mmCIF file of N, CA and C in Angstrom:
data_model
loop_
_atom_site.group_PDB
_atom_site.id
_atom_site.type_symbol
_atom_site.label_atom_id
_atom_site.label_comp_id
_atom_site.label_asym_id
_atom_site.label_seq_id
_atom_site.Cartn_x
_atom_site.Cartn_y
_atom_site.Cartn_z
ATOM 1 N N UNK A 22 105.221 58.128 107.890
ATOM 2 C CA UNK A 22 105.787 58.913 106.801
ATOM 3 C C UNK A 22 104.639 59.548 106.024
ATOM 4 N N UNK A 23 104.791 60.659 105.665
ATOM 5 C CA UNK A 23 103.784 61.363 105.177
ATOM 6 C C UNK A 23 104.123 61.690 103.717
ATOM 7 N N UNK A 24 103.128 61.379 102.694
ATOM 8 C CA UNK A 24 103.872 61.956 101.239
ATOM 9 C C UNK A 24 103.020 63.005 100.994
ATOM 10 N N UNK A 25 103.357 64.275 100.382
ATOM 11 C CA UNK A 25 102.772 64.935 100.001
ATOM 12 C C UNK A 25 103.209 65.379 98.526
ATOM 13 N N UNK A 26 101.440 65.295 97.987
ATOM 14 C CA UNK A 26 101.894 65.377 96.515
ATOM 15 C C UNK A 26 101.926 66.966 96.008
ATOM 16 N N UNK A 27 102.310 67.643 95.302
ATOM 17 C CA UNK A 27 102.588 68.873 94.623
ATOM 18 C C UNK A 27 102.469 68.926 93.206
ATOM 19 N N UNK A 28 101.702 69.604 92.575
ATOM 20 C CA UNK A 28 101.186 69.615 91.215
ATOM 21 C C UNK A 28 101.776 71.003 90.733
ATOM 22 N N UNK A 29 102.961 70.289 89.520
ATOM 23 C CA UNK A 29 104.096 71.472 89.265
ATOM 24 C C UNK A 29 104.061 71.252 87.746
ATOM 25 N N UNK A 30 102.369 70.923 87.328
ATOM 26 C CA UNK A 30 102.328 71.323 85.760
ATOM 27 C C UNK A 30 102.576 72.438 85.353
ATOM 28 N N UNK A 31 102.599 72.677 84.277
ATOM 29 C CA UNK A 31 102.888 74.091 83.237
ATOM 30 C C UNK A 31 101.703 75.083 83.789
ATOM 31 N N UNK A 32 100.535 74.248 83.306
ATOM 32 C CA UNK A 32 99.338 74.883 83.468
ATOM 33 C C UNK A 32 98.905 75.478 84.959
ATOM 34 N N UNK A 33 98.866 74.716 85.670
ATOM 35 C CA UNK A 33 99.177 75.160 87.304
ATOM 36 C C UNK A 33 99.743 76.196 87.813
ATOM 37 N N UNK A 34 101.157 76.484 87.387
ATOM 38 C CA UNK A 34 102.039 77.466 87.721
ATOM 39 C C UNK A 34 101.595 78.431 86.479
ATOM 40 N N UNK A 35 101.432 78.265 85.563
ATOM 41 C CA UNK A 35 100.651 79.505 84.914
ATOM 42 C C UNK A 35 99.366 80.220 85.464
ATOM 43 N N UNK A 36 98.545 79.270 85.743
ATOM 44 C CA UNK A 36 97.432 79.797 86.529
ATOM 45 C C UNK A 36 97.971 81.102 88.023
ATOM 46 N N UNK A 37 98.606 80.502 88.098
ATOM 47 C CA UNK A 37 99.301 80.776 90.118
ATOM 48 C C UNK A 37 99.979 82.396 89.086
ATOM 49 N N UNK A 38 100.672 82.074 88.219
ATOM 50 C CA UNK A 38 101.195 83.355 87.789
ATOM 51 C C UNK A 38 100.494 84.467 87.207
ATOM 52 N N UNK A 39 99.351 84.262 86.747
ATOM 53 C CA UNK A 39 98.314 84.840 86.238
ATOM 54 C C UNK A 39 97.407 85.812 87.170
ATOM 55 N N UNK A 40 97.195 84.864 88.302
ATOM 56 C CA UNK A 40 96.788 85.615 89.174
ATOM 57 C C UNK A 40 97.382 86.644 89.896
ATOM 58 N N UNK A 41 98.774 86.438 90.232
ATOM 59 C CA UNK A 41 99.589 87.047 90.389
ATOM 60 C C UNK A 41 99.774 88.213 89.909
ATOM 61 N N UNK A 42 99.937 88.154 88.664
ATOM 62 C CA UNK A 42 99.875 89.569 87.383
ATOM 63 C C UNK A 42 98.785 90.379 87.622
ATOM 64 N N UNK A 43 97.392 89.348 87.432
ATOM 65 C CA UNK A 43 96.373 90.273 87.794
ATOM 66 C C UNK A 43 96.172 91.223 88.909
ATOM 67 N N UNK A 44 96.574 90.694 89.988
ATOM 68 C CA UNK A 44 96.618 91.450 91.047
ATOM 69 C C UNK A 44 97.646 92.493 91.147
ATOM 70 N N UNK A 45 98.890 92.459 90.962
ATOM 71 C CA UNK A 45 99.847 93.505 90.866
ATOM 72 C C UNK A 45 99.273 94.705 89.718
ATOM 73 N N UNK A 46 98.165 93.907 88.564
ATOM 74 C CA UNK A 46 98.059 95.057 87.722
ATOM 75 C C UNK A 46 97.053 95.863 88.372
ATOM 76 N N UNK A 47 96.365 95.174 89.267
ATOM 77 C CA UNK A 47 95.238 95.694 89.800
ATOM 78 C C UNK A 47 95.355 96.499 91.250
ATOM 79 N N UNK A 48 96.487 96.562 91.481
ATOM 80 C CA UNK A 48 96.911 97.309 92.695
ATOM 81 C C UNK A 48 97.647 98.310 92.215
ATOM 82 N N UNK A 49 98.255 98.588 90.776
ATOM 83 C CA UNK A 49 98.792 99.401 90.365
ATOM 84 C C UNK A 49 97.921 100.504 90.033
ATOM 85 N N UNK A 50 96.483 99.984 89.419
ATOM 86 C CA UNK A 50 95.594 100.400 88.681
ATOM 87 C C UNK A 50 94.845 101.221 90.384
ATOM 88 N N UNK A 51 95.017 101.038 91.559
ATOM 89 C CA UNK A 51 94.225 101.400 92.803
ATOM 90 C C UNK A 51 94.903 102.337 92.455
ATOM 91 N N UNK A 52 96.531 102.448 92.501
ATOM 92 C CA UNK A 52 96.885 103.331 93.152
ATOM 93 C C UNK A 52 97.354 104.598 92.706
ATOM 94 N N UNK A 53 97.066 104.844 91.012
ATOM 95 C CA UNK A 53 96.840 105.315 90.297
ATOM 96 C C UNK A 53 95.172 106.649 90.237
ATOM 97 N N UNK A 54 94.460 105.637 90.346
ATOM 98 C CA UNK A 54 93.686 106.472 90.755
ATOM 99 C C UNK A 54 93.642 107.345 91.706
ATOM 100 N N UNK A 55 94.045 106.312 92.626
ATOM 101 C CA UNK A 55 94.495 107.176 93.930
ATOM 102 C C UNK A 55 95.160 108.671 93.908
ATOM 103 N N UNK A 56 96.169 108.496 93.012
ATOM 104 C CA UNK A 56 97.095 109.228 92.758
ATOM 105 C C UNK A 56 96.328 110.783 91.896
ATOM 106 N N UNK A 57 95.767 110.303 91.042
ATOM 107 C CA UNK A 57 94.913 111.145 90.291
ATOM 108 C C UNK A 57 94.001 111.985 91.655
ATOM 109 N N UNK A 58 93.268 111.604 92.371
ATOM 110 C CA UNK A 58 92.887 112.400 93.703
ATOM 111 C C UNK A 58 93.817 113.256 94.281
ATOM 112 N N UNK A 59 94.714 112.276 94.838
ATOM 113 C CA UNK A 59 95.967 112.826 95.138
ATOM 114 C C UNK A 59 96.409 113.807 95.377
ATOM 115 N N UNK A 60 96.523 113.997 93.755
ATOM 116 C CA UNK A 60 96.761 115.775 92.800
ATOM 117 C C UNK A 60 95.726 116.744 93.347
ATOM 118 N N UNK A 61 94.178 116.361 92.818
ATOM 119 C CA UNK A 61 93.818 117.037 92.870
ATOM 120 C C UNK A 61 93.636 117.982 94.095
ATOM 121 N N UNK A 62 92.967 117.057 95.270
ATOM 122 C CA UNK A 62 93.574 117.667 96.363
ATOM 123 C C UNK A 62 94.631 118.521 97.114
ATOM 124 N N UNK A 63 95.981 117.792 97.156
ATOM 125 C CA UNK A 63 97.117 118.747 97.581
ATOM 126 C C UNK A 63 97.126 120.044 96.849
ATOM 127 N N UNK A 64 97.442 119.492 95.476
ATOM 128 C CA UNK A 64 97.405 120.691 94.748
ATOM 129 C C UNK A 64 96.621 121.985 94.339
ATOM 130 N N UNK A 65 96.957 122.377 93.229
ATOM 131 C CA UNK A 65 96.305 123.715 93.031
ATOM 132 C C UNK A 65 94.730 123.478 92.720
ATOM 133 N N UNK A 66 93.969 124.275 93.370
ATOM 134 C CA UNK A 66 92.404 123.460 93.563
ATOM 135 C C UNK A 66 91.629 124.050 91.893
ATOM 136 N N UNK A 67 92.646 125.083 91.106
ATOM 137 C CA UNK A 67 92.340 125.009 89.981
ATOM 138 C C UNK A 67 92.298 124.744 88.645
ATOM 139 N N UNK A 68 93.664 123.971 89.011
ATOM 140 C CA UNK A 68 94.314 123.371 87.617
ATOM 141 C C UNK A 68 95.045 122.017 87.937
ATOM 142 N N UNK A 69 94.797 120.935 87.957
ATOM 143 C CA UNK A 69 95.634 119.745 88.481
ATOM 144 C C UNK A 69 97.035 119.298 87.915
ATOM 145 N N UNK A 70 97.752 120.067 88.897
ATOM 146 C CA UNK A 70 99.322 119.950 89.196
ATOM 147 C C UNK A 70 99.473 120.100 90.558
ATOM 148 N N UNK A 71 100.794 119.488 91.001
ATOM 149 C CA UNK A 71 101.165 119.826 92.272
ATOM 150 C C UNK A 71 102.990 119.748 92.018
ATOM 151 N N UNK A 72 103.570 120.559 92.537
ATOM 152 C CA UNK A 72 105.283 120.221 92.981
ATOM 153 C C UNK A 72 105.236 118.848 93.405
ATOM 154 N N UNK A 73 106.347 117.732 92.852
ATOM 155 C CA UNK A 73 107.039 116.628 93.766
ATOM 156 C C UNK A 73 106.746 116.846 94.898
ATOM 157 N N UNK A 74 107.346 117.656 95.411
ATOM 158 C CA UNK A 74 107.731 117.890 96.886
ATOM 159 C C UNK A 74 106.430 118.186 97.890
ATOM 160 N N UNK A 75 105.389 118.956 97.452
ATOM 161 C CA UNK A 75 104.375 118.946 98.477
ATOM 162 C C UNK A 75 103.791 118.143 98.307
ATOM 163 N N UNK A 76 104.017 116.845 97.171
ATOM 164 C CA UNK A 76 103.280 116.153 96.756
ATOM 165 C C UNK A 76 103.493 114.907 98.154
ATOM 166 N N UNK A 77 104.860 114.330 97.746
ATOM 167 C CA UNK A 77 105.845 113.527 98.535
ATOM 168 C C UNK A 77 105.521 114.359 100.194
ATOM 169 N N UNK A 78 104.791 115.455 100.284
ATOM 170 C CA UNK A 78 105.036 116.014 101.947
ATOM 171 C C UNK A 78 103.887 115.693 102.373
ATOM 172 N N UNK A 79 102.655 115.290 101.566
ATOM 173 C CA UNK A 79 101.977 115.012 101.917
ATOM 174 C C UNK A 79 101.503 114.128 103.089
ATOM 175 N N UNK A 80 101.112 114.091 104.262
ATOM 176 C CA UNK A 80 100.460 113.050 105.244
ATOM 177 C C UNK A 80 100.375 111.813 104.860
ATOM 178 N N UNK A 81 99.046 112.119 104.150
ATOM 179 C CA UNK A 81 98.097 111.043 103.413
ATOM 180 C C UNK A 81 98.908 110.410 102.638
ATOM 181 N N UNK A 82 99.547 111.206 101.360
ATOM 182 C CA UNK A 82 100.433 110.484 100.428
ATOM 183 C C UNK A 82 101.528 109.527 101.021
ATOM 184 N N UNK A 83 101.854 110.383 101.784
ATOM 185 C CA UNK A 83 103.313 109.606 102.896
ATOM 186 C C UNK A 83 102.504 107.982 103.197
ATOM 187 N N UNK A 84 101.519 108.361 103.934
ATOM 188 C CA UNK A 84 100.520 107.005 104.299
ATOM 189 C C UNK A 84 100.223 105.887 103.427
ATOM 190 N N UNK A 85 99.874 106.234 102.315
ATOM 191 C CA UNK A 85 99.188 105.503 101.079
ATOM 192 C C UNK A 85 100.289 104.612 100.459
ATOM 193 N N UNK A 86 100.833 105.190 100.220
ATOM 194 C CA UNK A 86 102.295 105.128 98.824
ATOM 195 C C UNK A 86 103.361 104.169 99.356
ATOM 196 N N UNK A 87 103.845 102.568 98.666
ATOM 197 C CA UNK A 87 104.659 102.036 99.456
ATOM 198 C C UNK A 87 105.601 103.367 98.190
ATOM 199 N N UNK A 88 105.476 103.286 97.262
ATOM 200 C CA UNK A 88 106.951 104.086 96.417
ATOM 201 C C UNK A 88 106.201 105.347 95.446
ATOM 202 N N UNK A 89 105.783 106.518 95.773
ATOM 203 C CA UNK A 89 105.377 107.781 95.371
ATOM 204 C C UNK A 89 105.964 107.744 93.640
ATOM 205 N N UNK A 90 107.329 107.554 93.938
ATOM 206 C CA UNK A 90 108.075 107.883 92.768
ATOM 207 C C UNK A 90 107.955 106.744 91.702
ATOM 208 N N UNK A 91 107.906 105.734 92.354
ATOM 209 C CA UNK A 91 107.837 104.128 91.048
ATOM 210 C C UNK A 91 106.029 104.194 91.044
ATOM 211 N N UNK A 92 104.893 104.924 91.471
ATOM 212 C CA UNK A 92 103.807 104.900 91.346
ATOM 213 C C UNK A 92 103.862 105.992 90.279
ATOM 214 N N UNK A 93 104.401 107.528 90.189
ATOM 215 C CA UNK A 93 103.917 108.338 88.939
ATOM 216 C C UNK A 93 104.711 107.841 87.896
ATOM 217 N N UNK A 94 106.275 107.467 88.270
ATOM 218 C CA UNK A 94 106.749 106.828 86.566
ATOM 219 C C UNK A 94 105.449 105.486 86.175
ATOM 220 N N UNK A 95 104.582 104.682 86.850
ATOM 221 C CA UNK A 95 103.723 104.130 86.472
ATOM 222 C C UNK A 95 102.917 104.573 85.636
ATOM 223 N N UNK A 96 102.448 105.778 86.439
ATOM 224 C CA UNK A 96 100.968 106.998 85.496
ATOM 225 C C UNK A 96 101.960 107.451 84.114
ATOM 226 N N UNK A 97 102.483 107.857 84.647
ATOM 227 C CA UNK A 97 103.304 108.741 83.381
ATOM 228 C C UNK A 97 103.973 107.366 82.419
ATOM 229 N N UNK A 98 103.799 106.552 82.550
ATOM 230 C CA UNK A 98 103.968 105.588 81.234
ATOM 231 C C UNK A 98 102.689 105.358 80.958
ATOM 232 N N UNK A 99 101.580 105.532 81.871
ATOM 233 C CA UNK A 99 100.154 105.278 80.667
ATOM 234 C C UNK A 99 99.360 106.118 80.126
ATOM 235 N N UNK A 100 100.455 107.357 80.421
ATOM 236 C CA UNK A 100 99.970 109.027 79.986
ATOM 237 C C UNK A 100 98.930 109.727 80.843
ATOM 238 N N UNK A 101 98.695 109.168 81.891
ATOM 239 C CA UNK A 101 98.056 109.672 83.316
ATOM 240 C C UNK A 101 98.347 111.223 83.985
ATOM 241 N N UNK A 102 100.008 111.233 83.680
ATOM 242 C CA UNK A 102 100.484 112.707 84.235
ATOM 243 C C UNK A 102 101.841 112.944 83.541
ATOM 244 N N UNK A 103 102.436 113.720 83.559
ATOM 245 C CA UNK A 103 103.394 113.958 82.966
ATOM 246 C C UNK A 103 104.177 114.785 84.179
ATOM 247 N N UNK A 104 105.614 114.995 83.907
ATOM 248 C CA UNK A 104 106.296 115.760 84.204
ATOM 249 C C UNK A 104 107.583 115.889 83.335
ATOM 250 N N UNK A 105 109.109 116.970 83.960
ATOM 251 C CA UNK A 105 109.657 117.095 83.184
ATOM 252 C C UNK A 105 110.845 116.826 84.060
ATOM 253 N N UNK A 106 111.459 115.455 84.406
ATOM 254 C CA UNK A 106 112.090 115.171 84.766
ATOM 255 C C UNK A 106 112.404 113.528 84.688
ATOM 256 N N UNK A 107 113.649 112.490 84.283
ATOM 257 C CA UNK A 107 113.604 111.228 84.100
ATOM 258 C C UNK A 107 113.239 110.584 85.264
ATOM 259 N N UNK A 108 113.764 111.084 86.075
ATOM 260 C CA UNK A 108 113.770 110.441 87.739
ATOM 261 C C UNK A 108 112.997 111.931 88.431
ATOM 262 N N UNK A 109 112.624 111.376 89.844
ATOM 263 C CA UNK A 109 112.361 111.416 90.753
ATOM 264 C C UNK A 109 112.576 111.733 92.535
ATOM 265 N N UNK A 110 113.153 112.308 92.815
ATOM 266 C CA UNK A 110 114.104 112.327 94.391
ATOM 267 C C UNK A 110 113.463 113.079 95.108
ATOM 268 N N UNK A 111 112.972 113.059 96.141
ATOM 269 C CA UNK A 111 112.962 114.069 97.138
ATOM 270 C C UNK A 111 114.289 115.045 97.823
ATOM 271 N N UNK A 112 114.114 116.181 97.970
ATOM 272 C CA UNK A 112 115.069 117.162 97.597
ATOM 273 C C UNK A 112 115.364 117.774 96.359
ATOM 274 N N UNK A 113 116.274 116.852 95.806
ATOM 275 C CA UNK A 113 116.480 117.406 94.483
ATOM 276 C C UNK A 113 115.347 117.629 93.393
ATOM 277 N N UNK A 114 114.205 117.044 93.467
ATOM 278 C CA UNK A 114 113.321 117.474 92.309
ATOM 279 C C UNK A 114 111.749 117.986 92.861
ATOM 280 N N UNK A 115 112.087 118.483 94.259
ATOM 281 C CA UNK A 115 111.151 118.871 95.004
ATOM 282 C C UNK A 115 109.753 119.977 94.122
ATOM 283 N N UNK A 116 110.837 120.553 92.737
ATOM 284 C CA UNK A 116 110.256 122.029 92.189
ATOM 285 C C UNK A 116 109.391 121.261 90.788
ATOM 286 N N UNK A 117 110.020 119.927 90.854
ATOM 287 C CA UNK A 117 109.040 119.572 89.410
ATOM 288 C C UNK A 117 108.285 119.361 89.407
ATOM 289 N N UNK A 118 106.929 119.988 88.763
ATOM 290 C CA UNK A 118 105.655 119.924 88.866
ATOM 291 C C UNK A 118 105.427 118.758 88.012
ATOM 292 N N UNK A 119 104.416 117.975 88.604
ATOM 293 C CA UNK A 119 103.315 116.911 88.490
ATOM 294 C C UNK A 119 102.249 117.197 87.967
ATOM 295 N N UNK A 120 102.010 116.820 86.215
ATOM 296 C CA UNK A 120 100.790 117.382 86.029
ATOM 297 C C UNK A 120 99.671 116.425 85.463
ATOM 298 N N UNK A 121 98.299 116.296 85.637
ATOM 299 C CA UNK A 121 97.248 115.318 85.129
ATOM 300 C C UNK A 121 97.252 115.517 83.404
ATOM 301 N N UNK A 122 97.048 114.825 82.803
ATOM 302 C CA UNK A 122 96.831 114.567 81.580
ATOM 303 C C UNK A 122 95.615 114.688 80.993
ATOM 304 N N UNK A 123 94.247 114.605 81.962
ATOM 305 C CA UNK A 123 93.301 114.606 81.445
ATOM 306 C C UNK A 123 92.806 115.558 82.555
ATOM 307 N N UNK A 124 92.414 117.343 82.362
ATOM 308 C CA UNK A 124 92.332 118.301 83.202
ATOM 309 C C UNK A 124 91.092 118.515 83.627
ATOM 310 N N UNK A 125 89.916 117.710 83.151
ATOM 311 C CA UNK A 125 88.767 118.006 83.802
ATOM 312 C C UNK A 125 88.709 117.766 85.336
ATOM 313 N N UNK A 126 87.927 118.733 86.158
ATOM 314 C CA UNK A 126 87.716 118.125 87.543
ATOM 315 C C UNK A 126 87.300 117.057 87.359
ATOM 316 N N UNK A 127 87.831 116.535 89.315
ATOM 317 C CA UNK A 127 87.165 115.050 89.412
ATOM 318 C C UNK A 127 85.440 114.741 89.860
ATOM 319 N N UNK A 128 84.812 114.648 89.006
ATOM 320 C CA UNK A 128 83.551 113.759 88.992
ATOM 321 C C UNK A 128 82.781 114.830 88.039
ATOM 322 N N UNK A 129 83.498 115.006 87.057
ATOM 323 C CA UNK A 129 82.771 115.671 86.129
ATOM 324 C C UNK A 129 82.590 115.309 84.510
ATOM 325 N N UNK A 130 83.518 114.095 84.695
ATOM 326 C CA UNK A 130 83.369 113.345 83.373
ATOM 327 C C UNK A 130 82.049 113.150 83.107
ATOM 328 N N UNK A 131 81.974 112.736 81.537
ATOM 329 C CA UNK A 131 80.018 112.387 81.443
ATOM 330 C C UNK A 131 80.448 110.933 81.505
ATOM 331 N N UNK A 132 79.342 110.356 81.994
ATOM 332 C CA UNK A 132 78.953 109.146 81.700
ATOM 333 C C UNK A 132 78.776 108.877 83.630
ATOM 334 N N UNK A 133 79.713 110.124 83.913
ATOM 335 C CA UNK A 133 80.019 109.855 86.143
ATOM 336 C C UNK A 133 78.803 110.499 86.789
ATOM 337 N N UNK A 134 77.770 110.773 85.979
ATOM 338 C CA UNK A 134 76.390 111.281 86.931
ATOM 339 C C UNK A 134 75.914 110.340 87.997
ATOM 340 N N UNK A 135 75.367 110.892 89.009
ATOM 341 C CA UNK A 135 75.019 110.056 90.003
ATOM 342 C C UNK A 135 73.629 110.383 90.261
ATOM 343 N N UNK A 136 72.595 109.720 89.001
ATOM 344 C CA UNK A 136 71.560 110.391 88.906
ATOM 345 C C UNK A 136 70.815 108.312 89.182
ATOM 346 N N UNK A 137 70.005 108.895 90.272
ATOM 347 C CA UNK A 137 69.450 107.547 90.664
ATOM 348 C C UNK A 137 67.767 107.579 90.692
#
């Protein structure tokens, strides 16, 4: 007979949940960035926006993204991008543009020199 013991303190399962959090925040936080590329790429190579729809038609995006749509309502609750629509669909909101919040090109922030 074999006993096996299991440690089902408070503290334990807080720990286990913690990590947990961290990581979901931290895969949210990948894919976000991600997303911020994203834009810039597909889209208009002079102003960072893109349509839903070529966004969602994307290859790459198709590839990357388990959920396109539950990833920008992500950005767009931490003021990352905006658009003008509550939801999200392919088809129906194919025309709503996706836009960055913070419009500088990418790697042109200060502090992002790559001076070695």
């Amino acid at each position: 007979v074999k006993i096996i013991a299991i440690d089902c303190t408070p503290q334990n399962s807080q720990i286990k949940q913690h990590s947990t959090q961290t990581k979901q925040q931290e895969r949210v936080k990948n894919e976000i960035e991600q997303l911020v590329k994203d834009i810039w790429r597909v889209g208009d190579s002079t102003k960072p926006q893109v349509p839903f729809g070529q966004l969602f038609d994307d290859d790459d995006v198709q590839q990357h993204y388990e959920g396109l749509a539950a990833t920008l309502k992500a950005a767009k609750k931490r003021g990352i991008v905006t658009y003008k629509s509550p939801i999200l669909l392919k088809g129906a909101h194919d025309k709503v543009m996706v836009n960055l919040v913070d419009q500088s090109p990418l790697g042109s922030k200060e502090g992002d020199s790559d001076t070695a």
